[in-house]
Amino acid sequence: MTTVDRPTPPVRTHKAERTWVGKSIRRVEDPRFLRGRGGYIADLVLPGMLHAAVLRSPHPHARIVSIDTSRAEAAPGVHAVVTGAQAAELTDPLPDFGPNPAAHTWRCLAVDKVRYVGEGVAVVVADDRYLAEDALELIDVEYEPLPPVVDPLAALADDAPLVHEPLGSNCAYDRTFEFGDVAGDFERADVVVTDQLRWHRSGGQPLETVGAVAEHDPATGGFRVHTNSLSFTSYLFMVATALKIPANRLDIVPMPAGGSFGSKLFVTKPLVIAAMCARLTGRPVRYLEDRVDNMANCDHHGSDRHYDVRMALTRDGKITAIDIDTVDDYGAYIQFGVGHHGNALAQVVGPYTIGSVRYRVRAVLTNKNQQGAYRGFGSEVNNWMLEQMVDKAARELGMDPVEIRRRNFIRSFPHFIPTGNVYDSGDYDAVLDKTLELGRYEHWREVQEQARAEGRYIGIGLITAQERSVFSATEFWFWFDEPGAPVTSMPESVTLKVDATGAITATLYSCAFWGNSPETMVAQLVAEEFDCDPHDVSVVYQSSKNGLPATGPGGSRTTVMLAGAVEGASAKIKEKARRAAAHLLEADPDDLEWRDGGFEVRGVPEKRKTLSEIAIMLHLFKHSFDEDVESGLEESKVFDHPYTTMPSADRKDLGVFYPFMGHACHLPVVEVDVETGVVTFLDYAAVHDCGTLVNPRSLAGHIQGGTAQGIGTALYEEFVYGPDGQLQTTSYLDYPIPTSLEVPELKIGHVETPSPWTPHGIKGGGEGGRMMAPAAINAAVNDALAPLGVRITELPLTPDRIRAALRAAGHGS
Amino acid sequence: MSTREITLTVNGRRTTLSVEPRKLLVDVLREDLGLVGTHIGCEHGVCGTCTVLRDGRSIRSCTTFAVQADGADIRTVEGLAQGPELHPLQEAFWEKQGLQCGYCTPGMLMRCVEILERDPDPTPQSVREQIASNLCRCTGYATITEAVCAAAEVMRSGARAGTEVAS
Amino acid sequence: MKPAAFDYAAPTRLADAIDLLVAHADAEPRVLAGGQSLVPLMNFRLAQPGFLVDLQHVDGLSDIRLTDDELVIGAMVRQSTAEESADAAAGAPLLVEALGHVAHPPIRNSGTIGGSIAHADPSAELPAVALALDATMTAAGPGGERRIPAAEFFRGPFETALGPDEILTEVRLPRRPGGHAFVEHARTHGGFAVVAVAVDLAVDDAGTVTRAAIALSGVGPTPIRATATEQALVGTVPDAESIRSAVAATVAVLSPAGDVHGSSETKVDMARSYLRRGIELALDRAASRR
């Protein structure tokens, strides 16, 4: 399936010369953070504010026989103690996009039974956090332990204990999708490569945990809630329902997030707990997770997958089909449904011309903290699986990893992949060429050769993979035959105000700062439009109540969507300013052109009005203009997703849902100490193409930082549940996060293939590092161990796993 | 439980306050003194977001009781900038984008103040080794290393200029 | 993650500190040194002492003394102070090398030598050093002072020979010219050791090993001596093969408990590798100092 005749949006022409877009300016956000004045959720203190703490279950699976809170209630400084049963009276279930929410109901505290170690069973509200934690120790809970469901494959057995009895099974979702002639392609294949792969769960682990400060207004019954959870306009309606109030009685105020990496996208539980407690006590309440909450009870562990994969190829290395069967361990609840696999399906064939795909996904519920979002949202797992298969195929066919990739690259765009999603643009050869040069591929192959002769094991990993951006919500409902909705528009909005002095303020909706640079990015885009200094643009965040339609960050959509909104609002401002300038210059509006911060009569530079000259007239001297002109110079734009289409009724074509496709090539060089299984980096090159760059230094920061997280995923980080269901990694002593000495300095390169369909040709690029690094590092380690006949198919590649594999291959000591 | 009176000199200002023995230094700085630039990350000493200087040396304020700091000289991120003028480390972090979300930044800055006070001319490798004490989940550390080296250079030339003026 | 309430005192005299431990015996008192192990445990509420005796102001616990035959380090000497001490470098270079592996500088700026040894974490660095160097721990209690050899000091995980009303006041490390090495594997830099090896040995002019003391952390409930390896090395001029078999003699009897950082087998593999590296490094150093 190459270029197909399907309707696509009109191709845009992009400005050739840009002043601010593409420039590495200092971030406008930074001075306040550098001074320790970030204004995070923990810094917010309201008069009379109380503090909540949650009692976590010590059992993976147990019936709650009784809870006695009397001793806790009597403890000093305690204002309220709420059990799960009481919370179920005060609130409705939490938002859930799972397949059958009525049968796997998720609440802010456990009611009849606990389903994982760390699940909340009661909450204490006290004068401070110390006193709240004192009272937690005085709550007496009697549990009746039940057999835990830990292994997702065992959980599928008919006689397995059930995590949710009403569901009648631990399998929340099971469906096989077929795109193209899979059976035929396998029948015609010269070679079929098969493998089993295992990706263990890790998580974003931002250094700031998640929290909310809630105020209740008894006069209206409404709430004002401050939170560092990000996509608040998306979940507002659902948490209002959980709080049993009309949505227009809830105002959510965004706070900057001290890192998210996906894990603060929707964090609805802390908000509902804080609000419930505020209403109960009549006082503002802060609930802020501590680190153990954030590790054990955060609802945002990452993917946890088993794969059985078959790949069909011709003898000369052309991949024709892939057949994927995955079991994903979702934990005790399934708040986002199987959206993570929608992410995978957006780029399931990678950068390759694979013609047919079978994809079976089984979502299994177990006694673990549930999955949420983590940088990549499941597509990084697909990248890893696919690249592992390509490397295995290359090995079996005796091909070089570079050669097999070139043999299969897509080279004509737009390209519709078998699932129906589209790749808008790309130049995969250019990215690969640049990486091979930057990473000194040939040099390292020579070094590797010499090292092997000396009994040292150096490995070179090479992967070429996709980074989808700007998601559309269809991926959350194309799983079912009955569409829940038509195609989704997923808008973002911006208001631009030019005040009487000509200074510009941009207002952002459903957007908070989370380590990305929304302010800098918007300031650069505004400066590009109005020829001003981005550092002179003021950017403010609006709370939900005064908000325009907006979706919020997620799926690397913010830059493209806000660029569209800025472009649209700017056009409106310029149109009004053009008319005003024409009036003031007594010229025809059509004769005016925008030049260097103002409108001038084409060819007559002395006849011009600057934006500030126009602005002051429009603000203060409206009567100078025609009757239909209103005072002021302020415009908003609601920008809808530029390109998304319906799935077909039979789900043989899922439509376009992730059209702006970035691409990258990573080339790490590692040395494996075969005695200890320790992996160290000798070099690392990464080249990314995410269309037109807005701030190259910011993007490089995301590549370096995302790769650091990918290194964590590949080598260090894992939430380990023992066979007894106990979480064995509840602190940073057991969950190792890479320090500066575990992360090499990357050699970073950029290729810019503009998208034909977005403003300036921008694509999203914030997740790429982590979407590539695990695959690349696994490839490098396998390349290092190849002479020993060892290939590892399980992440993270801890010294323990590497040593175990070596021992199994007879390399005991 | 009874409280104890302690005296802290924080960013040059001497304060006497009454604290419960169990109150962590980070909580006294944030809650009693309103210095919320010092952050809480892991509360078990690993991540380093709570790093402050005690008598010139970096410590974890989340694993230090405030009573243990009685009589000590404490420096926090709020003490770095002089009015509108940022400290050279803050300037360099801004220039090199040594931060993304900003949450580890105050602790990282205080650790880097100590590093440069003890070695005004560190190599990039030495900086990399020394900042391993503080986790950053955003940057991957490369721009932090760059920023510290850049700040060191500015501070050395500033110190030379100061010496010349003085002599 | 906030500690439970406790009462607190910061005496200036050792006798007062001991009296406080005795007087508050019902409150399960603990001494507070640098707090870098205890305070995290209290934040997790895994430790809930009712009374803390802060030793930081107690006279005479923070000195470093170097004599002709030993290095005496006060229990309250901060790890970073010892690390930077010329006397410590001269008297016990193994200790100084090990200190570089103890967490990170901001932890070592608070953490103390005595605190780490008295905490007796089975994967900590300093207990292995104390054991390898045959250190003597001085304990003071209501009955006076006593000296406890390292071999008798470490009793189990987080368990020592100190009585509930005894305070570790100093650590005496015999000076041993020769070669030393401290090597370890931690999952990330500054993390707890999965396996750590402390080596102290001497060779004569012919290259014959005249003395060998080797201790490991992370492979048992306490640090352990690699006695079989020591015996195999002494009196020989080691080469690659003899080191290998000397190491094997110890490794053969190790049975560490597996945990989240590695199975028992992997820990044994690590111990084998790091023992060899430690011995080789110490031999190199010993040879160069001859």
CSV table of C-alpha atoms in Angstrom, one decimal, chain A residues 79-217:
chain,number,residue,atom,x,y,z
A,79,HIS,CA,-10.7,17.1,60.7
A,80,ALA,CA,-12.1,14.2,58.8
A,81,VAL,CA,-11.4,10.5,58.0
A,82,VAL,CA,-13.1,9.1,54.9
A,83,THR,CA,-13.3,5.5,54.1
A,84,GLY,CA,-13.8,4.0,50.6
A,85,ALA,CA,-17.4,3.2,51.5
A,86,GLN,CA,-18.0,6.7,52.6
A,87,ALA,CA,-16.3,8.1,49.5
A,88,ALA,CA,-18.5,6.0,47.3
A,89,GLU,CA,-21.5,7.9,48.8
A,90,LEU,CA,-19.8,11.3,48.3
A,91,THR,CA,-18.5,10.7,44.8
A,92,ASP,CA,-19.3,8.7,41.7
A,93,PRO,CA,-16.7,6.5,39.9
A,94,LEU,CA,-13.7,8.1,38.2
A,95,PRO,CA,-13.5,8.7,34.5
A,96,ASP,CA,-12.8,5.6,32.6
A,97,PHE,CA,-12.3,4.9,28.8
A,98,GLY,CA,-12.1,1.2,29.4
A,99,PRO,CA,-14.2,-1.3,27.5
A,100,ASN,CA,-16.8,-1.9,30.2
A,101,PRO,CA,-16.6,0.7,33.0
A,102,ALA,CA,-19.6,-0.7,34.8
A,103,ALA,CA,-17.8,-4.0,35.2
A,104,HIS,CA,-14.3,-2.7,36.1
A,105,THR,CA,-15.4,0.3,38.1
A,106,TRP,CA,-12.7,2.6,39.3
A,107,ARG,CA,-13.2,4.8,42.4
A,108,CYS,CA,-11.1,7.3,44.3
A,109,LEU,CA,-10.8,4.8,47.2
A,110,ALA,CA,-11.3,1.1,47.2
A,111,VAL,CA,-14.7,0.1,48.4
A,112,ASP,CA,-15.3,-3.7,49.1
A,113,LYS,CA,-11.9,-5.0,48.1
A,114,VAL,CA,-8.4,-3.7,47.4
A,115,ARG,CA,-6.9,-4.7,44.0
A,116,TYR,CA,-3.3,-3.7,44.3
A,117,VAL,CA,-0.6,-2.9,46.8
A,118,GLY,CA,-0.9,0.8,47.4
A,119,GLU,CA,-4.5,1.3,46.5
A,120,GLY,CA,-6.2,3.9,48.8
A,121,VAL,CA,-8.6,2.6,51.4
A,122,ALA,CA,-9.1,5.8,53.4
A,123,VAL,CA,-8.1,9.4,53.5
A,124,VAL,CA,-7.3,11.5,56.6
A,125,VAL,CA,-7.7,15.3,56.5
A,126,ALA,CA,-5.6,17.1,59.1
A,127,ASP,CA,-4.0,20.5,60.0
A,128,ASP,CA,-0.7,19.4,58.4
A,129,ARG,CA,0.8,16.4,56.6
A,130,TYR,CA,2.6,15.2,59.7
A,131,LEU,CA,-0.6,15.0,61.7
A,132,ALA,CA,-2.4,13.4,58.8
A,133,GLU,CA,0.2,10.6,58.6
A,134,ASP,CA,0.0,10.1,62.3
A,135,ALA,CA,-3.7,9.5,62.1
A,136,LEU,CA,-3.2,7.0,59.1
A,137,GLU,CA,-1.4,4.7,61.6
A,138,LEU,CA,-4.5,4.7,63.8
A,139,ILE,CA,-6.9,3.4,61.2
A,140,ASP,CA,-7.7,-0.2,61.8
A,141,VAL,CA,-8.5,-2.2,58.7
A,142,GLU,CA,-9.3,-5.8,58.7
A,143,TYR,CA,-8.5,-7.5,55.4
A,144,GLU,CA,-9.3,-11.0,54.2
A,145,PRO,CA,-6.5,-11.7,51.8
A,146,LEU,CA,-7.5,-13.2,48.4
A,147,PRO,CA,-5.2,-15.0,45.9
A,148,PRO,CA,-3.4,-12.3,43.9
A,149,VAL,CA,-3.5,-12.2,40.1
A,150,VAL,CA,0.0,-11.3,39.1
A,151,ASP,CA,1.1,-13.1,35.9
A,152,PRO,CA,-1.1,-11.8,33.0
A,153,LEU,CA,-0.8,-15.0,31.1
A,154,ALA,CA,-1.9,-17.0,34.1
A,155,ALA,CA,-4.7,-14.5,34.6
A,156,LEU,CA,-6.2,-15.5,31.3
A,157,ALA,CA,-6.9,-19.1,32.6
A,158,ASP,CA,-10.5,-20.0,33.1
A,159,ASP,CA,-10.0,-20.7,36.8
A,160,ALA,CA,-7.9,-17.7,37.6
A,161,PRO,CA,-9.1,-15.6,40.5
A,162,LEU,CA,-10.9,-12.5,39.2
A,163,VAL,CA,-9.7,-8.9,39.7
A,164,HIS,CA,-13.2,-7.7,38.9
A,165,GLU,CA,-16.0,-10.2,39.5
A,166,PRO,CA,-18.6,-8.4,37.4
A,167,LEU,CA,-16.4,-8.7,34.3
A,168,GLY,CA,-16.4,-12.5,34.6
A,169,SER,CA,-12.9,-12.6,33.2
A,170,ASN,CA,-9.5,-10.9,33.7
A,171,CYS,CA,-9.4,-10.2,29.9
A,172,ALA,CA,-10.9,-6.7,29.5
A,173,TYR,CA,-10.4,-6.6,25.7
A,174,ASP,CA,-9.5,-9.1,23.0
A,175,ARG,CA,-9.7,-8.4,19.3
A,176,THR,CA,-7.7,-9.2,16.2
A,177,PHE,CA,-7.4,-6.6,13.5
A,178,GLU,CA,-6.4,-7.5,9.9
A,179,PHE,CA,-5.1,-5.0,7.4
A,180,GLY,CA,-4.3,-6.4,3.9
A,181,ASP,CA,-3.8,-10.0,2.8
A,182,VAL,CA,-1.8,-11.3,5.8
A,183,ALA,CA,-2.4,-14.9,5.2
A,184,GLY,CA,-1.4,-14.6,1.5
A,185,ASP,CA,1.7,-12.6,2.3
A,186,PHE,CA,2.8,-15.3,4.8
A,187,GLU,CA,2.1,-18.0,2.3
A,188,ARG,CA,4.1,-16.3,-0.3
A,189,ALA,CA,7.0,-15.5,2.1
A,190,ASP,CA,10.5,-16.9,1.5
A,191,VAL,CA,11.4,-16.4,5.1
A,192,VAL,CA,9.3,-16.2,8.2
A,193,VAL,CA,11.0,-14.8,11.3
A,194,THR,CA,9.4,-15.4,14.7
A,195,ASP,CA,10.1,-14.2,18.2
A,196,GLN,CA,8.8,-13.7,21.7
A,197,LEU,CA,9.5,-10.4,23.4
A,198,ARG,CA,8.9,-9.0,26.8
A,199,TRP,CA,8.7,-5.3,27.9
A,200,HIS,CA,8.4,-4.7,31.6
A,201,ARG,CA,6.7,-1.7,33.2
A,202,SER,CA,8.4,1.5,34.2
A,203,GLY,CA,7.0,5.0,34.6
A,204,GLY,CA,7.6,8.7,34.1
A,205,GLN,CA,8.6,9.4,37.7
A,206,PRO,CA,8.7,13.2,37.5
A,207,LEU,CA,10.6,14.6,40.4
A,208,GLU,CA,7.4,16.5,41.4
A,209,THR,CA,4.5,14.3,42.4
A,210,VAL,CA,0.9,15.0,41.5
A,211,GLY,CA,-1.5,17.0,43.6
A,212,ALA,CA,-4.5,19.3,43.8
A,213,VAL,CA,-5.7,22.1,46.1
A,214,ALA,CA,-9.4,22.3,46.2
A,215,GLU,CA,-11.8,25.0,47.4
A,216,HIS,CA,-15.5,24.4,47.8
A,217,ASP,CA,-18.0,27.2,47.6
